[in-house]
mmCIF file of C-alpha atoms in Angstrom:
data_model
loop_
_atom_site.group_PDB
_atom_site.id
_atom_site.type_symbol
_atom_site.label_atom_id
_atom_site.label_comp_id
_atom_site.label_asym_id
_atom_site.label_seq_id
_atom_site.Cartn_x
_atom_site.Cartn_y
_atom_site.Cartn_z
ATOM 1 C CA MET A 1 -6.237 18.065 -5.128
ATOM 2 C CA SER A 2 -7.692 17.964 -8.628
ATOM 3 C CA ARG A 3 -9.435 21.129 -9.774
ATOM 4 C CA ARG A 4 -11.762 19.070 -11.921
ATOM 5 C CA ALA A 5 -13.416 17.065 -9.156
ATOM 6 C CA ALA A 6 -11.887 15.589 -6.047
ATOM 7 C CA ARG A 7 -13.686 14.729 -2.857
ATOM 8 C CA ALA A 8 -13.637 12.421 0.116
ATOM 9 C CA VAL A 9 -16.563 10.100 0.714
ATOM 10 C CA ALA A 10 -17.232 8.310 4.001
ATOM 11 C CA GLY A 11 -19.613 5.424 4.273
ATOM 12 C CA ASP A 12 -20.003 1.705 3.741
ATOM 13 C CA ALA A 13 -22.776 1.593 1.169
ATOM 14 C CA GLY A 14 -21.335 3.591 -1.688
ATOM 15 C CA ILE A 15 -23.791 6.443 -1.126
ATOM 16 C CA GLY A 16 -22.697 9.674 -2.751
ATOM 17 C CA LEU A 17 -20.161 8.091 -5.092
ATOM 18 C CA PHE A 18 -19.692 9.349 -8.629
ATOM 19 C CA ALA A 19 -22.025 7.596 -11.055
ATOM 20 C CA ILE A 20 -19.895 5.735 -13.583
ATOM 21 C CA ASP A 21 -20.236 3.744 -16.772
ATOM 22 C CA ARG A 22 -17.338 1.291 -16.712
ATOM 23 C CA ALA A 23 -17.634 0.794 -20.454
ATOM 24 C CA MET A 24 -16.857 4.475 -20.970
ATOM 25 C CA LEU A 25 -14.772 5.531 -17.979
ATOM 26 C CA ARG A 26 -11.371 4.188 -16.870
ATOM 27 C CA VAL A 27 -11.630 3.692 -13.112
ATOM 28 C CA ALA A 28 -8.454 3.176 -11.089
ATOM 29 C CA GLY A 29 -8.574 1.608 -7.664
ATOM 30 C CA VAL A 30 -5.820 2.509 -5.203
ATOM 31 C CA ASP A 31 -4.845 0.836 -1.942
ATOM 32 C CA GLU A 32 -1.805 0.363 0.250
ATOM 33 C CA ALA A 33 -0.150 -2.297 2.357
ATOM 34 C CA GLY A 34 2.220 -1.727 5.227
ATOM 35 C CA ARG A 35 1.270 1.453 7.049
ATOM 36 C CA GLY A 36 1.461 -0.224 10.453
ATOM 37 C CA PRO A 37 4.751 -2.157 10.371
ATOM 38 C CA LEU A 38 7.924 -1.027 12.106
ATOM 39 C CA ALA A 39 10.101 -2.007 9.142
ATOM 40 C CA GLY A 40 10.076 -2.002 5.378
ATOM 41 C CA PRO A 41 8.456 0.287 2.831
ATOM 42 C CA VAL A 42 4.802 1.052 2.426
ATOM 43 C CA ALA A 43 3.490 -0.433 -0.824
ATOM 44 C CA VAL A 44 0.880 1.407 -2.882
ATOM 45 C CA ALA A 45 -0.846 -0.080 -5.915
ATOM 46 C CA ALA A 46 -3.114 1.444 -8.542
ATOM 47 C CA VAL A 47 -5.128 -0.766 -10.917
ATOM 48 C CA ILE A 48 -7.466 -0.100 -13.839
ATOM 49 C CA LEU A 49 -9.422 -3.287 -14.480
ATOM 50 C CA ASP A 50 -10.530 -4.284 -17.982
ATOM 51 C CA PRO A 51 -14.328 -4.823 -18.072
ATOM 52 C CA VAL A 52 -13.833 -7.212 -21.001
ATOM 53 C CA ARG A 53 -11.399 -9.403 -19.022
ATOM 54 C CA PRO A 54 -12.789 -9.701 -15.476
ATOM 55 C CA VAL A 55 -10.851 -11.316 -12.651
ATOM 56 C CA ASP A 56 -12.955 -13.720 -10.613
ATOM 57 C CA GLY A 57 -12.408 -14.040 -6.869
ATOM 58 C CA LEU A 58 -11.436 -10.457 -6.066
ATOM 59 C CA ASP A 59 -11.903 -9.396 -2.461
ATOM 60 C CA ASP A 60 -10.243 -7.299 0.201
ATOM 61 C CA SER A 61 -6.739 -8.756 0.472
ATOM 62 C CA LYS A 62 -7.138 -9.121 4.257
ATOM 63 C CA LYS A 63 -10.003 -11.572 3.681
ATOM 64 C CA LEU A 64 -7.957 -13.778 1.359
ATOM 65 C CA SER A 65 -5.346 -16.349 2.248
ATOM 66 C CA ALA A 66 -1.756 -15.897 1.121
ATOM 67 C CA ALA A 67 -2.274 -18.660 -1.456
ATOM 68 C CA GLN A 68 -5.386 -16.965 -2.823
ATOM 69 C CA ARG A 69 -3.585 -13.629 -3.103
ATOM 70 C CA GLU A 70 -0.648 -15.240 -4.883
ATOM 71 C CA ALA A 71 -3.017 -16.939 -7.339
ATOM 72 C CA LEU A 72 -4.872 -13.706 -8.092
ATOM 73 C CA TYR A 73 -1.736 -11.564 -8.480
ATOM 74 C CA PRO A 74 -0.688 -12.814 -11.953
ATOM 75 C CA LEU A 75 -4.304 -12.727 -13.190
ATOM 76 C CA ILE A 76 -4.626 -9.070 -12.209
ATOM 77 C CA VAL A 77 -1.285 -8.202 -13.803
ATOM 78 C CA GLU A 78 -2.188 -10.041 -17.006
ATOM 79 C CA ARG A 79 -5.776 -8.813 -17.421
ATOM 80 C CA ALA A 80 -5.728 -5.249 -16.094
ATOM 81 C CA LEU A 81 -5.735 -2.347 -18.522
ATOM 82 C CA ALA A 82 -3.043 -0.712 -16.394
ATOM 83 C CA TRP A 83 -1.362 -1.282 -13.039
ATOM 84 C CA HIS A 84 1.535 0.095 -11.047
ATOM 85 C CA ILE A 85 3.080 -0.683 -7.660
ATOM 86 C CA GLU A 86 4.978 2.052 -5.848
ATOM 87 C CA MET A 87 7.280 1.276 -2.928
ATOM 88 C CA VAL A 88 7.833 4.242 -0.611
ATOM 89 C CA ALA A 89 11.143 3.751 1.141
ATOM 90 C CA VAL A 90 11.759 3.844 4.878
ATOM 91 C CA GLU A 91 13.813 7.042 4.525
ATOM 92 C CA GLU A 92 10.857 8.848 2.966
ATOM 93 C CA ILE A 93 8.466 7.494 5.592
ATOM 94 C CA ASP A 94 10.748 8.839 8.328
ATOM 95 C CA ARG A 95 11.064 12.194 6.586
ATOM 96 C CA LEU A 96 7.400 12.788 5.690
ATOM 97 C CA ASN A 97 5.568 10.600 8.288
ATOM 98 C CA ILE A 98 3.617 7.506 7.305
ATOM 99 C CA LEU A 99 0.402 9.276 6.236
ATOM 100 C CA HIS A 100 2.072 11.756 3.914
ATOM 101 C CA ALA A 101 4.449 9.118 2.567
ATOM 102 C CA THR A 102 1.451 6.908 1.739
ATOM 103 C CA LEU A 103 -0.387 9.753 0.014
ATOM 104 C CA GLU A 104 2.713 10.578 -2.016
ATOM 105 C CA GLY A 105 2.991 6.921 -3.010
ATOM 106 C CA MET A 106 -0.633 7.003 -4.151
ATOM 107 C CA ARG A 107 0.003 10.095 -6.249
ATOM 108 C CA ARG A 108 3.007 8.458 -7.925
ATOM 109 C CA ALA A 109 1.180 5.188 -8.570
ATOM 110 C CA ILE A 110 -1.751 7.016 -10.198
ATOM 111 C CA ALA A 111 0.569 9.178 -12.298
ATOM 112 C CA ALA A 112 2.388 6.064 -13.563
ATOM 113 C CA LEU A 113 -0.721 4.434 -15.045
ATOM 114 C CA GLY A 114 -0.945 4.126 -18.784
ATOM 115 C CA PRO A 115 -3.531 4.516 -20.133
ATOM 116 C CA PRO A 116 -4.317 7.140 -17.490
ATOM 117 C CA ALA A 117 -7.244 6.922 -15.113
ATOM 118 C CA GLU A 118 -10.317 9.112 -15.602
ATOM 119 C CA LEU A 119 -11.652 8.456 -12.099
ATOM 120 C CA VAL A 120 -9.619 7.349 -9.087
ATOM 121 C CA ARG A 121 -11.163 5.546 -6.134
ATOM 122 C CA ILE A 122 -8.971 5.334 -3.046
ATOM 123 C CA ASP A 123 -9.563 3.175 -0.002
ATOM 124 C CA GLY A 124 -9.740 5.441 3.065
ATOM 125 C CA ASN A 125 -10.856 8.954 3.891
ATOM 126 C CA THR A 126 -8.031 11.123 2.537
ATOM 127 C CA LEU A 127 -7.092 12.052 -1.023
ATOM 128 C CA PRO A 128 -3.595 12.919 -2.231
ATOM 129 C CA ARG A 129 -3.061 16.396 -3.598
ATOM 130 C CA ALA A 130 -2.605 17.307 -7.259
ATOM 131 C CA LEU A 131 -4.324 14.327 -8.839
ATOM 132 C CA PRO A 132 -4.822 14.566 -12.607
ATOM 133 C CA CYS A 133 -8.439 13.404 -12.688
ATOM 134 C CA MET A 134 -11.642 13.020 -10.689
ATOM 135 C CA ALA A 135 -11.069 11.234 -7.394
ATOM 136 C CA GLU A 136 -12.947 10.024 -4.357
ATOM 137 C CA ALA A 137 -11.886 8.430 -1.094
ATOM 138 C CA ILE A 138 -14.124 5.595 0.084
ATOM 139 C CA VAL A 139 -14.075 4.295 3.632
ATOM 140 C CA GLY A 140 -14.247 0.517 3.340
ATOM 141 C CA GLY A 141 -13.617 0.786 -0.387
ATOM 142 C CA ASP A 142 -11.692 -2.482 -0.469
ATOM 143 C CA ALA A 143 -15.025 -4.222 0.178
ATOM 144 C CA LEU A 144 -16.966 -2.174 -2.403
ATOM 145 C CA GLU A 145 -14.843 -1.390 -5.448
ATOM 146 C CA PRO A 146 -13.307 -4.263 -7.474
ATOM 147 C CA ALA A 147 -10.416 -2.094 -8.690
ATOM 148 C CA ILE A 148 -9.520 -1.267 -5.078
ATOM 149 C CA MET A 149 -9.671 -4.967 -4.223
ATOM 150 C CA ALA A 150 -7.239 -5.675 -7.058
ATOM 151 C CA ALA A 151 -4.947 -2.888 -5.870
ATOM 152 C CA SER A 152 -5.007 -4.194 -2.313
ATOM 153 C CA ILE A 153 -3.937 -7.641 -3.538
ATOM 154 C CA LEU A 154 -1.058 -6.307 -5.648
ATOM 155 C CA ALA A 155 0.209 -4.099 -2.830
ATOM 156 C CA LYS A 156 -0.009 -6.850 -0.225
ATOM 157 C CA VAL A 157 1.652 -9.542 -2.341
ATOM 158 C CA ALA A 158 4.434 -7.249 -3.556
ATOM 159 C CA ARG A 159 5.228 -6.060 -0.051
ATOM 160 C CA ASP A 160 5.111 -9.549 1.478
ATOM 161 C CA ARG A 161 7.539 -10.798 -1.160
ATOM 162 C CA LEU A 162 9.893 -7.912 -0.434
ATOM 163 C CA MET A 163 9.796 -8.551 3.312
ATOM 164 C CA CYS A 164 10.722 -12.192 2.681
ATOM 165 C CA ARG A 165 13.755 -10.996 0.716
ATOM 166 C CA LEU A 166 14.693 -8.664 3.572
ATOM 167 C CA HIS A 167 14.443 -11.657 5.901
ATOM 168 C CA GLU A 168 17.278 -13.279 3.949
ATOM 169 C CA GLU A 169 19.458 -10.251 4.742
ATOM 170 C CA HIS A 170 18.410 -9.979 8.402
ATOM 171 C CA PRO A 171 17.030 -13.387 9.485
ATOM 172 C CA HIS A 172 17.140 -12.688 13.218
ATOM 173 C CA TYR A 173 14.119 -10.319 13.025
ATOM 174 C CA GLY A 174 11.705 -12.818 11.449
ATOM 175 C CA PHE A 175 10.473 -10.520 8.687
ATOM 176 C CA ASP A 176 9.248 -13.541 6.718
ATOM 177 C CA ALA A 177 6.740 -14.359 9.466
ATOM 178 C CA HIS A 178 5.419 -10.980 10.632
ATOM 179 C CA LYS A 179 6.332 -8.785 7.609
ATOM 180 C CA GLY A 180 7.580 -6.037 9.926
ATOM 181 C CA TYR A 181 4.458 -5.680 12.060
ATOM 182 C CA PRO A 182 4.994 -5.141 15.813
ATOM 183 C CA THR A 183 4.366 -8.704 16.971
ATOM 184 C CA PRO A 184 5.809 -9.838 20.317
ATOM 185 C CA ALA A 185 8.507 -11.807 18.459
ATOM 186 C CA HIS A 186 9.478 -8.771 16.401
ATOM 187 C CA LEU A 187 9.577 -6.480 19.439
ATOM 188 C CA ALA A 188 11.729 -8.998 21.298
ATOM 189 C CA ALA A 189 14.167 -9.221 18.369
ATOM 190 C CA LEU A 190 14.245 -5.447 18.099
ATOM 191 C CA ALA A 191 15.080 -5.135 21.791
ATOM 192 C CA ARG A 192 17.787 -7.784 21.485
ATOM 193 C CA HIS A 193 19.468 -6.663 18.262
ATOM 194 C CA GLY A 194 18.413 -3.048 17.838
ATOM 195 C CA PRO A 195 17.159 -1.647 14.528
ATOM 196 C CA CYS A 196 18.495 -2.626 11.135
ATOM 197 C CA PRO A 197 18.635 -0.226 8.161
ATOM 198 C CA HIS A 198 15.109 -1.242 7.141
ATOM 199 C CA HIS A 199 13.451 -0.194 10.410
ATOM 200 C CA ARG A 200 11.402 3.002 10.560
ATOM 201 C CA ARG A 201 13.185 5.158 13.085
ATOM 202 C CA SER A 202 10.291 7.615 13.299
ATOM 203 C CA PHE A 203 8.167 4.863 14.888
ATOM 204 C CA ALA A 204 8.266 4.873 18.679
ATOM 205 C CA PRO A 205 9.243 1.200 19.343
ATOM 206 C CA VAL A 206 12.175 1.502 16.931
ATOM 207 C CA ARG A 207 13.241 4.847 18.328
ATOM 208 C CA GLU A 208 13.087 3.486 21.865
ATOM 209 C CA ALA A 209 15.059 0.346 20.963
ATOM 210 C CA ALA A 210 17.716 2.479 19.314
ATOM 211 C CA ALA A 211 17.923 4.749 22.344
ATOM 212 C CA ARG A 212 18.383 1.781 24.663
ATOM 213 C CA LEU A 213 21.344 0.695 22.576
ATOM 214 C CA ARG A 214 22.652 4.286 22.397
ATOM 215 C CA GLU A 215 22.233 4.419 18.647
ATOM 216 C CA PRO A 216 21.978 7.940 17.219
ATOM 217 C CA VAL A 217 18.499 8.384 15.793
ATOM 218 C CA PRO A 218 18.041 10.834 12.895
ATOM 219 C CA LEU A 219 15.015 13.066 13.261
#
């Protein structure tokens, strides 16, 4: 965690957040997509918005339609001062666990920004270690901080696109429809076909499906 100033903030009204002047301070928003799925990477995005080139229509990605997210994605990429999307692979998720893999993805995404962030705001209640600047975790931040909203859109769109490409490799799982989440259709396909290389074997439904098919499961 940053020695300069890092803290976690819980709440839904922004109380206790660092006071900022967006004209003077580069604020990066960070969010992830894909912690809950049984397959595919977790996507983490970091975005520093440009106050001179605002992006209208930002919101929590979960409140937007797929078409709205796709329309906002190129605007964010074009107008942001800096942005980066980090994909944390299934192998790293299985090795670290999903929480620590997500935090490591956040750290990498923040470190990749150029120009660098001076304050990082992360959606959630946990901060990665060893951040290079001030940081705060905000519960419900994707409804409060525009930079987090932008990050949530980039992460969601990038991951959804990747899962559609994985569907072309493994069409019998239906990744294009459920994006790897444990829907009844996905669980049924997993039970029928067993895991593919993109499934997270540290997740119980995948581990159990592999065991039923007598597949060795790496720990």
